[in-house]
Amino acid sequence: MIEESAERNVPAQVPNGLAYALQWSQLPVEHLQAALKAIEPELKREHELRALATLFVLRKNDRTLNAGAARTAARALTAAQQQQAVPPPTVSGPVA
């Protein structure tokens, strides 16, 4: 059974997120603004990491993109092998 707090008529046992929200709701606006300003850089970094991870997964699973990358790699390898097969030109006469 969940007990209720006599002060606020709020359940005494609530999930952590809700408990924090209830505590924060009792603070003045200035404290909330300062706290948000302090954690904003970390929130931005976490958002960027999630976005990059999502993009990585999408690109990894994109067959068209993977096929294009494979074709490009094959062309580059072929071009490199062809350049090795052609002997360098010989220079005749005096070299300046």
PDB file of C-alpha atoms in Angstrom:
ATOM      1  CA  MET A   1       0.000   0.000   0.000  1.00  0.00           C
ATOM      2  CA  ILE A   2       1.295   3.461  -0.864  1.00  0.00           C
ATOM      3  CA  GLU A   3       1.217   5.918   1.994  1.00  0.00           C
ATOM      4  CA  GLU A   4       0.342   9.544   1.425  1.00  0.00           C
ATOM      5  CA  SER A   5       2.282  12.475   2.769  1.00  0.00           C
ATOM      6  CA  ALA A   6       0.137  14.554   5.138  1.00  0.00           C
ATOM      7  CA  GLU A   7       1.668  17.837   3.916  1.00  0.00           C
ATOM      8  CA  ARG A   8       0.989  17.692   0.187  1.00  0.00           C
ATOM      9  CA  ASN A   9      -1.385  14.759  -0.204  1.00  0.00           C
ATOM     10  CA  VAL A  10       1.248  13.112  -2.442  1.00  0.00           C
ATOM     11  CA  PRO A  11       2.143   9.434  -2.382  1.00  0.00           C
ATOM     12  CA  ALA A  12       5.227   8.834  -0.202  1.00  0.00           C
ATOM     13  CA  GLN A  13       6.587   6.177  -2.565  1.00  0.00           C
ATOM     14  CA  VAL A  14       6.734   7.513  -6.111  1.00  0.00           C
ATOM     15  CA  PRO A  15       9.073   6.783  -9.028  1.00  0.00           C
ATOM     16  CA  ASN A  16      12.365   8.678  -8.888  1.00  0.00           C
ATOM     17  CA  GLY A  17      11.588  10.982 -11.811  1.00  0.00           C
ATOM     18  CA  LEU A  18       8.267  12.017 -10.348  1.00  0.00           C
ATOM     19  CA  ALA A  19       9.811  12.462  -6.898  1.00  0.00           C
ATOM     20  CA  TYR A  20      12.417  14.799  -8.357  1.00  0.00           C
ATOM     21  CA  ALA A  21       9.785  16.728 -10.268  1.00  0.00           C
ATOM     22  CA  LEU A  22       7.743  17.194  -7.109  1.00  0.00           C
ATOM     23  CA  GLN A  23      10.802  18.445  -5.225  1.00  0.00           C
ATOM     24  CA  TRP A  24      11.818  20.807  -8.029  1.00  0.00           C
ATOM     25  CA  SER A  25       8.299  22.192  -8.202  1.00  0.00           C
ATOM     26  CA  GLN A  26       8.780  23.602  -4.702  1.00  0.00           C
ATOM     27  CA  LEU A  27      11.854  25.661  -5.702  1.00  0.00           C
ATOM     28  CA  PRO A  28      11.827  29.295  -6.846  1.00  0.00           C
ATOM     29  CA  VAL A  29      12.073  29.940 -10.593  1.00  0.00           C
ATOM     30  CA  GLU A  30      15.558  31.457 -10.229  1.00  0.00           C
ATOM     31  CA  HIS A  31      16.925  28.171  -8.854  1.00  0.00           C
ATOM     32  CA  LEU A  32      15.389  26.227 -11.712  1.00  0.00           C
ATOM     33  CA  GLN A  33      16.852  28.621 -14.291  1.00  0.00           C
ATOM     34  CA  ALA A  34      20.323  28.342 -12.722  1.00  0.00           C
ATOM     35  CA  ALA A  35      20.118  24.550 -12.645  1.00  0.00           C
ATOM     36  CA  LEU A  36      18.995  24.342 -16.262  1.00  0.00           C
ATOM     37  CA  LYS A  37      21.776  26.690 -17.337  1.00  0.00           C
ATOM     38  CA  ALA A  38      24.299  24.505 -15.499  1.00  0.00           C
ATOM     39  CA  ILE A  39      23.183  21.220 -17.096  1.00  0.00           C
ATOM     40  CA  GLU A  40      22.467  22.587 -20.574  1.00  0.00           C
ATOM     41  CA  PRO A  41      25.955  21.809 -22.019  1.00  0.00           C
ATOM     42  CA  GLU A  42      25.700  18.208 -20.858  1.00  0.00           C
ATOM     43  CA  LEU A  43      22.205  17.885 -22.316  1.00  0.00           C
ATOM     44  CA  LYS A  44      23.473  19.233 -25.648  1.00  0.00           C
ATOM     45  CA  ARG A  45      26.375  16.748 -25.694  1.00  0.00           C
ATOM     46  CA  GLU A  46      24.055  13.850 -24.897  1.00  0.00           C
ATOM     47  CA  HIS A  47      21.676  14.957 -27.643  1.00  0.00           C
ATOM     48  CA  GLU A  48      24.528  15.173 -30.166  1.00  0.00           C
ATOM     49  CA  LEU A  49      25.767  11.718 -29.210  1.00  0.00           C
ATOM     50  CA  ARG A  50      22.281  10.228 -29.589  1.00  0.00           C
ATOM     51  CA  ALA A  51      21.892  11.937 -32.978  1.00  0.00           C
ATOM     52  CA  LEU A  52      25.281  10.637 -34.172  1.00  0.00           C
ATOM     53  CA  ALA A  53      24.506   7.133 -32.954  1.00  0.00           C
ATOM     54  CA  THR A  54      21.183   7.195 -34.779  1.00  0.00           C
ATOM     55  CA  LEU A  55      22.838   8.489 -37.947  1.00  0.00           C
ATOM     56  CA  PHE A  56      25.513   5.786 -37.704  1.00  0.00           C
ATOM     57  CA  VAL A  57      22.890   3.049 -37.418  1.00  0.00           C
ATOM     58  CA  LEU A  58      20.852   4.477 -40.285  1.00  0.00           C
ATOM     59  CA  ARG A  59      23.910   4.737 -42.525  1.00  0.00           C
ATOM     60  CA  LYS A  60      25.129   1.277 -41.545  1.00  0.00           C
ATOM     61  CA  ASN A  61      21.778  -0.196 -42.553  1.00  0.00           C
ATOM     62  CA  ASP A  62      21.411   1.872 -45.753  1.00  0.00           C
ATOM     63  CA  ARG A  63      22.012  -0.608 -48.589  1.00  0.00           C
ATOM     64  CA  THR A  64      22.181   2.083 -51.273  1.00  0.00           C
ATOM     65  CA  LEU A  65      24.828   4.043 -49.375  1.00  0.00           C
ATOM     66  CA  ASN A  66      26.814   0.885 -48.624  1.00  0.00           C
ATOM     67  CA  ALA A  67      26.655  -0.238 -52.253  1.00  0.00           C
ATOM     68  CA  GLY A  68      27.867   3.189 -53.409  1.00  0.00           C
ATOM     69  CA  ALA A  69      30.740   3.107 -50.946  1.00  0.00           C
ATOM     70  CA  ALA A  70      31.707  -0.384 -52.144  1.00  0.00           C
ATOM     71  CA  ARG A  71      31.698   0.771 -55.790  1.00  0.00           C
ATOM     72  CA  THR A  72      33.844   3.798 -54.924  1.00  0.00           C
ATOM     73  CA  ALA A  73      36.334   1.631 -53.028  1.00  0.00           C
ATOM     74  CA  ALA A  74      36.496  -0.839 -55.930  1.00  0.00           C
ATOM     75  CA  ARG A  75      37.138   1.980 -58.441  1.00  0.00           C
ATOM     76  CA  ALA A  76      39.879   3.442 -56.250  1.00  0.00           C
ATOM     77  CA  LEU A  77      41.533   0.029 -55.888  1.00  0.00           C
ATOM     78  CA  THR A  78      41.360  -0.592 -59.634  1.00  0.00           C
ATOM     79  CA  ALA A  79      42.834   2.828 -60.383  1.00  0.00           C
ATOM     80  CA  ALA A  80      45.667   2.263 -57.910  1.00  0.00           C
ATOM     81  CA  GLN A  81      46.468  -1.136 -59.413  1.00  0.00           C
ATOM     82  CA  GLN A  82      46.467   0.282 -62.949  1.00  0.00           C
ATOM     83  CA  GLN A  83      48.881   3.034 -61.940  1.00  0.00           C
ATOM     84  CA  GLN A  84      51.291   0.432 -60.522  1.00  0.00           C
ATOM     85  CA  ALA A  85      51.169  -1.594 -63.757  1.00  0.00           C
ATOM     86  CA  VAL A  86      52.237   1.350 -65.933  1.00  0.00           C
ATOM     87  CA  PRO A  87      56.015   1.855 -65.777  1.00  0.00           C
ATOM     88  CA  PRO A  88      57.166   5.416 -65.196  1.00  0.00           C
ATOM     89  CA  PRO A  89      58.352   7.241 -68.318  1.00  0.00           C
ATOM     90  CA  THR A  90      62.092   7.169 -68.946  1.00  0.00           C
ATOM     91  CA  VAL A  91      63.883  10.440 -69.356  1.00  0.00           C
ATOM     92  CA  SER A  92      66.453  10.699 -72.101  1.00  0.00           C
ATOM     93  CA  GLY A  93      68.953  13.442 -72.354  1.00  0.00           C
ATOM     94  CA  PRO A  94      70.332  15.796 -69.764  1.00  0.00           C
ATOM     95  CA  VAL A  95      68.343  16.353 -66.631  1.00  0.00           C
ATOM     96  CA  ALA A  96      68.180  19.944 -65.504  1.00  0.00           C
TER      97      ALA A  96
END
